[in-house]
């Protein structure tokens, strides 16, 4: 497995930075090798990528999403094994620190060679720099979803009465932010490799 951690400071308010990251279908605008992202439902996306000349399609599942704090995900099915978390920290009223941690298993010869040369680390660093440029150029997010997804809502977690409803907030993804705020004080999702990390499925 390859662990990558990168951080960047973005000159926009915390709310704007977080809201934009919830617009997964906009990822091709700043993520290298991402050709298309299709939102399947609140928790799942279908990805089409081309990295080192190799095309792949796979699905991701959001495991933990807490507005203005973090979004955690993992791949489900297919031959792409990846998990990660992006966190958001308010520096002041107009600056936000965005940190991205990813754990990925290279699955092909080109990816393994690139991993040995630090290509993934540079690509993630470049993605964050392009996100910063995208946000600072546009100043405002293209949309927002302020709902809550708890780790207990993951596919391998047994449902309990206290889990329902697991989503809080209005409507589907990619809709304008109505200004609603979810509850705080929820459990924290560990970074890849930290104690409590459930690992890849």
CSV table of C-alpha atoms in Angstrom, one decimal, residues 33-146:
chain,number,residue,atom,x,y,z
A,33,UNK,CA,-6.2,11.6,-14.7
A,34,UNK,CA,-9.9,11.9,-13.7
A,35,UNK,CA,-12.0,11.9,-16.9
A,36,UNK,CA,-15.5,11.6,-15.5
A,37,UNK,CA,-17.3,11.2,-12.1
A,38,UNK,CA,-20.9,10.3,-12.0
A,39,UNK,CA,-22.9,10.7,-8.8
A,40,UNK,CA,-25.0,7.5,-8.3
A,41,UNK,CA,-26.6,8.5,-5.0
A,42,UNK,CA,-25.6,10.4,-1.9
A,43,UNK,CA,-22.9,7.9,-1.0
A,44,UNK,CA,-21.7,6.4,-4.3
A,45,UNK,CA,-19.9,7.7,-7.3
A,46,UNK,CA,-18.7,6.0,-10.5
A,47,UNK,CA,-15.3,7.1,-11.7
A,48,UNK,CA,-13.5,6.9,-15.1
A,49,UNK,CA,-9.8,7.6,-15.0
A,50,UNK,CA,-6.8,7.4,-17.2
A,51,UNK,CA,-3.5,7.2,-15.4
A,52,UNK,CA,-0.2,6.4,-17.1
A,53,UNK,CA,-2.1,5.5,-20.2
A,54,UNK,CA,-4.3,2.9,-18.4
A,55,UNK,CA,-8.1,3.5,-18.3
A,56,UNK,CA,-10.0,2.2,-15.4
A,57,UNK,CA,-13.6,2.5,-14.1
A,58,UNK,CA,-14.5,1.9,-10.4
A,59,UNK,CA,-17.0,3.0,-7.8
A,60,UNK,CA,-16.4,4.8,-4.5
A,61,UNK,CA,-18.4,4.9,-1.3
A,62,UNK,CA,-18.5,7.7,1.2
A,63,UNK,CA,-18.0,6.3,4.7
A,64,UNK,CA,-18.0,9.5,6.8
A,65,UNK,CA,-19.1,13.0,5.8
A,66,UNK,CA,-19.4,15.8,8.3
A,67,UNK,CA,-19.9,19.3,6.9
A,68,UNK,CA,-17.0,21.7,7.2
A,69,UNK,CA,-14.8,19.0,8.8
A,70,UNK,CA,-14.2,15.9,6.7
A,71,UNK,CA,-15.2,13.5,3.9
A,72,UNK,CA,-13.9,9.9,4.0
A,73,UNK,CA,-14.3,7.3,1.2
A,74,UNK,CA,-13.1,4.0,-0.1
A,75,UNK,CA,-13.4,2.0,-3.4
A,76,UNK,CA,-15.9,-0.8,-3.6
A,77,UNK,CA,-15.5,-3.7,-6.0
A,78,UNK,CA,-13.3,-3.7,-9.1
A,79,UNK,CA,-9.5,-3.9,-9.1
A,80,UNK,CA,-8.8,-0.4,-7.7
A,81,UNK,CA,-8.1,-0.5,-4.0
A,82,UNK,CA,-8.1,3.0,-2.4
A,83,UNK,CA,-9.3,4.8,0.6
A,84,UNK,CA,-8.8,8.3,1.9
A,85,UNK,CA,-10.0,11.3,3.8
A,86,UNK,CA,-10.0,15.0,3.1
A,87,UNK,CA,-10.2,17.4,6.1
A,88,UNK,CA,-11.0,21.1,6.3
A,89,UNK,CA,-9.6,23.5,9.0
A,90,UNK,CA,-10.6,27.1,9.4
A,91,UNK,CA,-7.6,29.4,9.6
A,92,UNK,CA,-9.5,32.6,9.7
A,93,UNK,CA,-12.7,34.0,8.1
A,94,UNK,CA,-11.2,33.9,4.6
A,95,UNK,CA,-8.6,31.1,4.7
A,96,UNK,CA,-8.9,27.3,4.9
A,97,UNK,CA,-6.4,24.5,5.3
A,98,UNK,CA,-7.3,21.4,3.2
A,99,UNK,CA,-5.5,18.2,4.0
A,100,UNK,CA,-5.8,15.0,1.8
A,101,UNK,CA,-4.6,11.6,3.0
A,102,UNK,CA,-4.9,8.6,0.6
A,103,UNK,CA,-3.9,4.9,0.9
A,104,UNK,CA,-3.7,3.2,-2.5
A,105,UNK,CA,-2.5,-0.1,-3.8
A,106,UNK,CA,-0.9,0.2,-7.3
A,107,UNK,CA,-2.5,-2.5,-9.5
A,108,UNK,CA,-0.5,-2.4,-12.7
A,109,UNK,CA,3.2,-2.3,-13.8
A,110,UNK,CA,3.0,1.4,-14.8
A,111,UNK,CA,1.3,2.3,-11.5
A,112,UNK,CA,3.8,0.3,-9.5
A,113,UNK,CA,6.7,2.0,-11.3
A,114,UNK,CA,5.2,5.4,-10.9
A,115,UNK,CA,4.6,4.7,-7.2
A,116,UNK,CA,8.3,3.9,-6.8
A,117,UNK,CA,9.2,7.2,-8.4
A,118,UNK,CA,6.7,9.2,-6.2
A,119,UNK,CA,4.3,10.0,-9.0
A,120,UNK,CA,1.2,9.5,-6.9
A,121,UNK,CA,2.5,11.9,-4.3
A,122,UNK,CA,3.2,14.6,-6.9
A,123,UNK,CA,-0.2,14.0,-8.5
A,124,UNK,CA,-2.0,14.5,-5.3
A,125,UNK,CA,0.0,17.6,-4.5
A,126,UNK,CA,-0.9,18.9,-8.0
A,127,UNK,CA,-4.6,18.1,-7.5
A,128,UNK,CA,-4.6,20.3,-4.3
A,129,UNK,CA,-2.8,23.1,-6.1
A,130,UNK,CA,-5.4,23.0,-8.9
A,131,UNK,CA,-8.2,22.9,-6.4
A,132,UNK,CA,-6.7,26.0,-4.8
A,133,UNK,CA,-6.5,27.8,-8.1
A,134,UNK,CA,-10.1,26.7,-9.1
A,135,UNK,CA,-11.5,28.0,-5.8
A,136,UNK,CA,-9.6,31.3,-5.8
A,137,UNK,CA,-10.4,32.0,-9.4
A,138,UNK,CA,-14.1,31.3,-9.0
A,139,UNK,CA,-14.4,32.6,-5.4
A,140,UNK,CA,-17.7,30.9,-4.9
A,141,UNK,CA,-18.6,27.2,-4.9
A,142,UNK,CA,-20.5,25.7,-7.9
A,143,UNK,CA,-22.9,24.0,-5.5
A,144,UNK,CA,-23.2,22.3,-2.1
A,145,UNK,CA,-24.6,19.4,-0.2
A,146,UNK,CA,-24.6,19.8,3.6
